[in-house]
Amino acid sequence: MREAAIVSEPNPLQRIPGVAMVLVLLIALFSVIAPGFLSVANLSNVLVQSTILTMLALPMTLIIMTEGLDLSMGAVLTLTSLCVAIVSLATKSMLLGLGAGLLVGTAFGIANGWLVAILGIPPFVATLGTLGMAQGLSLIVSDGQSVVGIPHSVRDIYSATLLGIPVPIVMALVTYAAFHGLLYHTRFGTYIFALGGNREALRYAGLSPNRLLIAVYAIGGAMAGIAGLLMTARMNSGHPTAGLGLEFDAIAAVAVGGTSFERGNGWLLGTLLGVLSVGVLRNGLNLISLPSSVQVASVGVLVIVALFLDGLRSRA
Amino acid sequence: MKQKLGYLALPLLMAAAFSTQARADGETIAIFTKNQTNPFFQTVRVGADNMAKTLNAKTLQYIPTKPDSIPEQLSQIEDVVVKKPSAIVFTPVDYKAMVPGVEKINEAKIPVVNITDRSAGGKFLSFVGADDYSLGLETARFLLKTLGGKGNIVIIEGVKGSLTNVDRVRGFNDALKESPGAKLLASQPGNYQRLQALQVMENLMQSNSQIDGVLAANDAMAVGAIEALDGANRKAQVIGINGTKEAIDAIKSGKLLASGDYNGFAQGCLGTMMAIRSLRNQPVISEIVLKPTVITKDNYQPFDVPLEQRTCPTFEEAGKLSAK
Amino acid sequence: MTDITKDAIAPPRSFLSQDAIQLFYRLLAALLICAVLAVLSDSFLSLGNILNVLRQASLTFFIASGLTLVVLTAGLDLSVGANVALSACIAGTVIHKTGSPALGILTGLACGGIVGLLNGIMVTALRIPSFIATYGMLWVLNGLTYWYMAGETLHGFPAGFRQIGSGYLFGLPIPVYLLLVFLGIGTLFAQRTIWGQEIYAIGANPVAARLSGIPVARRLLLVYTVSGTMAGLASIIFLSRLNSAEADIGESLTLPAIAAVLIGGTSLFGGVGTVFGTFIGALILTLVLNGMNLLSVSANWQPLVTGIIVILAVWLDMKTRRRTQ
């Protein structure tokens, strides 16, 4: 029965040109024209800078696979980042801060899932609504001000290293491994493929698509909570607008990575490559100091070109 | 529009260039500003370019692609630290949240000058900025004096929590306290945005039949408020802050009463000058807080010059410009 | 994003009565907000304030009305705000350089339309999902505008031109007339023309539409071009109302426009919705902001309240729709 629900893992070879080609080309280009690009310090910069987006883009991939969308992620990240700051400031405990962030993030995730699954509100609308709520709450709890003076234990998360590797990269790798395992090696992963491709099959298998859907959105919220900790650690403060708009970056990375909005199948590695492409592009353009207006347009061009290449492949 | 950063009017400063060229030149100065959309930061960038050119140094401009984005400016700092410019002239997009970024610059031992918004932490070799509080105070005082110390006043605030807004609005309020005859009707945020200020003003005019004075925390909002007043055929005295070209034009035509000069051009010039001087082991001024100047119908002429034709102050003039 | 073809069975014509009921609910909601505001604030019910609300709603409406057509085809245009900014800046330059408002208006509309057409080409010929194509376009447009404006502000336009945005005719603001005109044209176009009906059909079921001989690609091109042109129109209104333009004016316009379309009852899955609904959506959003200003509510609450209204409106819409079916 469950086999019916499986949409097979897409043939990676078929995907490679879309996003991986873009990434390889960008890396090759910048190695030649941008001095210092290939240095360890710089590559480590690119990776560390990409961690927060990775943590949003991975759950976003799952959500998009269910033919959903989560526009609230950036705003929820902002709110959880503030919660981490406020709670760790009050309790002097990083873990309690993280707990608060996770709690608020997951609550928003569950709310999103509930609105989408139980009330049947289209994901775009439901999460646009919760975007407003999270943004409003961020402004209200902080009164528009930065929250500073948080304990060093929070900040250390961003700057510390483990076996010589920066902790954010370790966290992103662990996250990736967890998502990969979850999606490709557990039943839950199979169900997620089914949520996008074949909900009827799930019902026949005696499973509740609604609960699964809520779980997927809850994962998104929880990840926004963890990313919120990283954001707070990075700024050593909480700020009421820090993460706004990141959801669109995450969605763009997922799309660049070859996850389809229509067929409901996703490719986690593609998402990771998509995040890295955006990161490499921004970093490389900073290094060669192109005018900022070109940098603004370049991300748009990257998204369009990658999707266009993908379109060519799928037609061929 | 397209006459981008003009380097046309430099011959004037040959003398200054001559005197400071004694040591090795060709330094690269990275200039960080908050966004590409606010005219104020354009004046900062032109000032910085102007000074760098005069002193035979190069500038690299770093501007977040999303206006005022904290994560992006943090990333840009990390990228720049790899690139190792000779020095950095830095405007934090948020004065508290960017402190870790400043500390990264400090760790990399790149000399850095803080301009415009005073960072809440980190080590700087110099600060160049204007005093938002006294700008707010002086422009509001000027408006209240024009109104004879009485009348109904509204305040249009900028972005909540931003340093400039907090200080400017505090200045407005303190000036109002000095004039017991004036009455504050409302203080609403327009987020430094023209359209929002226009709509806030339109709405406030509905609930208040008589508004005599408008204190706007920047010029774009002041001009938005003027458009709202014009649209309703009502009159009020309006002041803004920043001294942008559009404000000068509005002052010239009598629509705007006054604007506080935030002098981004001088901030860009002097910030870059201090950075380069420190690289060349010349003395620097560790703190320049520009004197608040209220630009009015009587004194706007010196400000009514295209950016490209303005000249940076010299080191000797810099000391005199400072309020302290 | 685009599953649900199941509620797309009914032929376009029958939406009219259904929509009439939905619109009635929505008007009721708007009136309810008005009643609450009238009780809370003395100045709310003044004629001046009502005209004020209508004029403020008009800018959102112009952008949202074109967007409604796009959403009716199950697409989305995230670039409308950036399009307004670029069109305003280019139109403003043309007026400054030539001194001719007419030429400026034409350039603004053309610029908006061309951007829309490019969006349409990406969606139809390159087959990029509209959400992503227009998101890419958003950044390309921002980059262009930032480069073109280089941090400057365009300001000071001829008095005649400024009448469009801030003038009055027989006591009514001119944007309100334009609003009524485009509300009429939009409604007639969507409900009473073959093209309009075809747009509903494409949104309801693109495959069926293609099979029944509708030139889907050409209609989509039309729809995106119209959406872009309406953004161009909004840019002209903006320019003449504020007497100035700068590069960042579009940022705060996109999400309210999308929210107005959704509050107005147009479904993101396509095929369901009306331009009139979008008008009421824009009105509700403006009323809330107006009310908060009149009551001096802290602006911090604004996103929260807007978010709740979006969800409530769409949820109520679905509820009532199910009951009547």
PDB file of N, CA and C in Angstrom, chain A residues 128-177:
ATOM      1  N   LEU A 128       0.790  34.008   5.264  1.00  0.00           N
ATOM      2  CA  LEU A 128       0.883  35.465   5.126  1.00  0.00           C
ATOM      3  C   LEU A 128       0.272  36.114   6.368  1.00  0.00           C
ATOM      4  N   GLY A 129      -0.819  35.517   6.842  1.00  0.00           N
ATOM      5  CA  GLY A 129      -1.452  36.014   8.060  1.00  0.00           C
ATOM      6  C   GLY A 129      -0.542  35.851   9.269  1.00  0.00           C
ATOM      7  N   THR A 130       0.050  34.659   9.432  1.00  0.00           N
ATOM      8  CA  THR A 130       0.913  34.459  10.601  1.00  0.00           C
ATOM      9  C   THR A 130       2.196  35.273  10.468  1.00  0.00           C
ATOM     10  N   LEU A 131       2.610  35.545   9.232  1.00  0.00           N
ATOM     11  CA  LEU A 131       3.752  36.468   9.030  1.00  0.00           C
ATOM     12  C   LEU A 131       3.456  37.792   9.724  1.00  0.00           C
ATOM     13  N   GLY A 132       2.266  38.347   9.431  1.00  0.00           N
ATOM     14  CA  GLY A 132       1.880  39.613  10.051  1.00  0.00           C
ATOM     15  C   GLY A 132       1.860  39.501  11.563  1.00  0.00           C
ATOM     16  N   MET A 133       1.304  38.385  12.060  1.00  0.00           N
ATOM     17  CA  MET A 133       1.216  38.230  13.517  1.00  0.00           C
ATOM     18  C   MET A 133       2.603  38.165  14.156  1.00  0.00           C
ATOM     19  N   ALA A 134       3.487  37.356  13.558  1.00  0.00           N
ATOM     20  CA  ALA A 134       4.826  37.223  14.146  1.00  0.00           C
ATOM     21  C   ALA A 134       5.565  38.553  14.092  1.00  0.00           C
ATOM     22  N   GLN A 135       5.393  39.264  12.964  1.00  0.00           N
ATOM     23  CA  GLN A 135       6.066  40.557  12.842  1.00  0.00           C
ATOM     24  C   GLN A 135       5.513  41.544  13.868  1.00  0.00           C
ATOM     25  N   GLY A 136       4.189  41.552  14.009  1.00  0.00           N
ATOM     26  CA  GLY A 136       3.558  42.443  14.983  1.00  0.00           C
ATOM     27  C   GLY A 136       4.022  42.115  16.396  1.00  0.00           C
ATOM     28  N   LEU A 137       4.021  40.824  16.734  1.00  0.00           N
ATOM     29  CA  LEU A 137       4.448  40.428  18.082  1.00  0.00           C
ATOM     30  C   LEU A 137       5.902  40.827  18.324  1.00  0.00           C
ATOM     31  N   SER A 138       6.746  40.691  17.280  1.00  0.00           N
ATOM     32  CA  SER A 138       8.150  41.095  17.444  1.00  0.00           C
ATOM     33  C   SER A 138       8.233  42.567  17.829  1.00  0.00           C
ATOM     34  N   LEU A 139       7.465  43.401  17.130  1.00  0.00           N
ATOM     35  CA  LEU A 139       7.489  44.835  17.424  1.00  0.00           C
ATOM     36  C   LEU A 139       6.936  45.101  18.820  1.00  0.00           C
ATOM     37  N   ILE A 140       5.900  44.352  19.185  1.00  0.00           N
ATOM     38  CA  ILE A 140       5.252  44.633  20.463  1.00  0.00           C
ATOM     39  C   ILE A 140       6.144  44.201  21.637  1.00  0.00           C
ATOM     40  N   VAL A 141       6.716  42.969  21.566  1.00  0.00           N
ATOM     41  CA  VAL A 141       7.519  42.533  22.717  1.00  0.00           C
ATOM     42  C   VAL A 141       8.800  43.357  22.850  1.00  0.00           C
ATOM     43  N   SER A 142       9.307  43.878  21.719  1.00  0.00           N
ATOM     44  CA  SER A 142      10.568  44.619  21.809  1.00  0.00           C
ATOM     45  C   SER A 142      10.342  46.124  21.815  1.00  0.00           C
ATOM     46  N   ASP A 143       9.105  46.550  21.574  1.00  0.00           N
ATOM     47  CA  ASP A 143       8.776  47.952  21.371  1.00  0.00           C
ATOM     48  C   ASP A 143       9.708  48.583  20.323  1.00  0.00           C
ATOM     49  N   GLY A 144      10.043  47.811  19.317  1.00  0.00           N
ATOM     50  CA  GLY A 144      10.858  48.346  18.235  1.00  0.00           C
ATOM     51  C   GLY A 144      12.341  48.496  18.555  1.00  0.00           C
ATOM     52  N   GLN A 145      12.740  48.121  19.756  1.00  0.00           N
ATOM     53  CA  GLN A 145      14.141  48.318  20.154  1.00  0.00           C
ATOM     54  C   GLN A 145      14.927  47.017  20.056  1.00  0.00           C
ATOM     55  N   SER A 146      16.254  47.163  19.916  1.00  0.00           N
ATOM     56  CA  SER A 146      17.116  45.991  20.007  1.00  0.00           C
ATOM     57  C   SER A 146      17.152  45.506  21.450  1.00  0.00           C
ATOM     58  N   VAL A 147      17.336  44.193  21.615  1.00  0.00           N
ATOM     59  CA  VAL A 147      17.532  43.638  22.956  1.00  0.00           C
ATOM     60  C   VAL A 147      19.006  43.289  23.089  1.00  0.00           C
ATOM     61  N   VAL A 148      19.693  43.933  24.007  1.00  0.00           N
ATOM     62  CA  VAL A 148      21.138  43.694  24.129  1.00  0.00           C
ATOM     63  C   VAL A 148      21.498  43.256  25.537  1.00  0.00           C
ATOM     64  N   GLY A 149      22.765  42.902  25.700  1.00  0.00           N
ATOM     65  CA  GLY A 149      23.261  42.512  27.024  1.00  0.00           C
ATOM     66  C   GLY A 149      23.017  41.049  27.327  1.00  0.00           C
ATOM     67  N   ILE A 150      22.829  40.241  26.289  1.00  0.00           N
ATOM     68  CA  ILE A 150      22.530  38.830  26.530  1.00  0.00           C
ATOM     69  C   ILE A 150      23.819  38.085  26.892  1.00  0.00           C
ATOM     70  N   PRO A 151      23.688  36.957  27.611  1.00  0.00           N
ATOM     71  CA  PRO A 151      24.892  36.272  28.106  1.00  0.00           C
ATOM     72  C   PRO A 151      25.808  35.792  26.975  1.00  0.00           C
ATOM     73  N   HIS A 152      27.094  35.671  27.330  1.00  0.00           N
ATOM     74  CA  HIS A 152      28.086  35.273  26.339  1.00  0.00           C
ATOM     75  C   HIS A 152      27.856  33.876  25.796  1.00  0.00           C
ATOM     76  N   SER A 153      27.196  33.047  26.611  1.00  0.00           N
ATOM     77  CA  SER A 153      27.002  31.659  26.172  1.00  0.00           C
ATOM     78  C   SER A 153      26.216  31.608  24.861  1.00  0.00           C
ATOM     79  N   VAL A 154      25.354  32.599  24.640  1.00  0.00           N
ATOM     80  CA  VAL A 154      24.585  32.615  23.388  1.00  0.00           C
ATOM     81  C   VAL A 154      25.501  32.978  22.231  1.00  0.00           C
ATOM     82  N   ARG A 155      26.248  34.034  22.450  1.00  0.00           N
ATOM     83  CA  ARG A 155      27.113  34.509  21.387  1.00  0.00           C
ATOM     84  C   ARG A 155      28.149  33.453  20.979  1.00  0.00           C
ATOM     85  N   ASP A 156      28.635  32.707  21.974  1.00  0.00           N
ATOM     86  CA  ASP A 156      29.681  31.724  21.701  1.00  0.00           C
ATOM     87  C   ASP A 156      29.241  30.685  20.675  1.00  0.00           C
ATOM     88  N   ILE A 157      27.929  30.451  20.609  1.00  0.00           N
ATOM     89  CA  ILE A 157      27.444  29.444  19.669  1.00  0.00           C
ATOM     90  C   ILE A 157      27.864  29.800  18.253  1.00  0.00           C
ATOM     91  N   TYR A 158      27.851  31.084  17.947  1.00  0.00           N
ATOM     92  CA  TYR A 158      28.163  31.463  16.573  1.00  0.00           C
ATOM     93  C   TYR A 158      29.665  31.472  16.329  1.00  0.00           C
ATOM     94  N   SER A 159      30.435  31.823  17.350  1.00  0.00           N
ATOM     95  CA  SER A 159      31.870  32.000  17.105  1.00  0.00           C
ATOM     96  C   SER A 159      32.698  30.774  17.470  1.00  0.00           C
ATOM     97  N   ALA A 160      32.108  29.845  18.248  1.00  0.00           N
ATOM     98  CA  ALA A 160      32.902  28.702  18.705  1.00  0.00           C
ATOM     99  C   ALA A 160      33.168  27.721  17.562  1.00  0.00           C
ATOM    100  N   THR A 161      34.168  26.848  17.790  1.00  0.00           N
ATOM    101  CA  THR A 161      34.448  25.813  16.794  1.00  0.00           C
ATOM    102  C   THR A 161      34.439  24.446  17.468  1.00  0.00           C
ATOM    103  N   LEU A 162      34.179  23.435  16.676  1.00  0.00           N
ATOM    104  CA  LEU A 162      34.190  22.063  17.163  1.00  0.00           C
ATOM    105  C   LEU A 162      35.135  21.304  16.244  1.00  0.00           C
ATOM    106  N   LEU A 163      36.234  20.781  16.796  1.00  0.00           N
ATOM    107  CA  LEU A 163      37.249  20.101  15.978  1.00  0.00           C
ATOM    108  C   LEU A 163      37.706  21.007  14.830  1.00  0.00           C
ATOM    109  N   GLY A 164      37.773  22.282  15.118  1.00  0.00           N
ATOM    110  CA  GLY A 164      38.254  23.210  14.099  1.00  0.00           C
ATOM    111  C   GLY A 164      37.187  23.676  13.126  1.00  0.00           C
ATOM    112  N   ILE A 165      35.996  23.108  13.244  1.00  0.00           N
ATOM    113  CA  ILE A 165      34.917  23.538  12.338  1.00  0.00           C
ATOM    114  C   ILE A 165      33.975  24.458  13.106  1.00  0.00           C
ATOM    115  N   PRO A 166      33.632  25.620  12.521  1.00  0.00           N
ATOM    116  CA  PRO A 166      32.703  26.520  13.220  1.00  0.00           C
ATOM    117  C   PRO A 166      31.396  25.803  13.573  1.00  0.00           C
ATOM    118  N   VAL A 167      30.923  26.067  14.787  1.00  0.00           N
ATOM    119  CA  VAL A 167      29.720  25.388  15.279  1.00  0.00           C
ATOM    120  C   VAL A 167      28.510  25.564  14.348  1.00  0.00           C
ATOM    121  N   PRO A 168      28.274  26.778  13.785  1.00  0.00           N
ATOM    122  CA  PRO A 168      27.108  26.891  12.894  1.00  0.00           C
ATOM    123  C   PRO A 168      27.161  25.894  11.731  1.00  0.00           C
ATOM    124  N   ILE A 169      28.371  25.667  11.193  1.00  0.00           N
ATOM    125  CA  ILE A 169      28.483  24.717  10.086  1.00  0.00           C
ATOM    126  C   ILE A 169      28.150  23.312  10.580  1.00  0.00           C
ATOM    127  N   VAL A 170      28.648  22.984  11.768  1.00  0.00           N
ATOM    128  CA  VAL A 170      28.334  21.669  12.339  1.00  0.00           C
ATOM    129  C   VAL A 170      26.826  21.527  12.481  1.00  0.00           C
ATOM    130  N   MET A 171      26.196  22.584  13.012  1.00  0.00           N
ATOM    131  CA  MET A 171      24.742  22.520  13.207  1.00  0.00           C
ATOM    132  C   MET A 171      24.025  22.337  11.868  1.00  0.00           C
ATOM    133  N   ALA A 172      24.497  23.047  10.846  1.00  0.00           N
ATOM    134  CA  ALA A 172      23.842  22.943   9.543  1.00  0.00           C
ATOM    135  C   ALA A 172      24.035  21.531   8.969  1.00  0.00           C
ATOM    136  N   LEU A 173      25.239  20.980   9.147  1.00  0.00           N
ATOM    137  CA  LEU A 173      25.499  19.635   8.627  1.00  0.00           C
ATOM    138  C   LEU A 173      24.621  18.608   9.337  1.00  0.00           C
ATOM    139  N   VAL A 174      24.556  18.744  10.680  1.00  0.00           N
ATOM    140  CA  VAL A 174      23.711  17.820  11.438  1.00  0.00           C
ATOM    141  C   VAL A 174      22.264  17.942  10.964  1.00  0.00           C
ATOM    142  N   THR A 175      21.831  19.184  10.770  1.00  0.00           N
ATOM    143  CA  THR A 175      20.458  19.395  10.295  1.00  0.00           C
ATOM    144  C   THR A 175      20.252  18.722   8.954  1.00  0.00           C
ATOM    145  N   TYR A 176      21.234  18.927   8.078  1.00  0.00           N
ATOM    146  CA  TYR A 176      21.081  18.335   6.753  1.00  0.00           C
ATOM    147  C   TYR A 176      20.994  16.813   6.858  1.00  0.00           C
ATOM    148  N   ALA A 177      21.902  16.242   7.654  1.00  0.00           N
ATOM    149  CA  ALA A 177      21.897  14.783   7.814  1.00  0.00           C
ATOM    150  C   ALA A 177      20.552  14.324   8.355  1.00  0.00           C
TER     151      ALA A 177
END
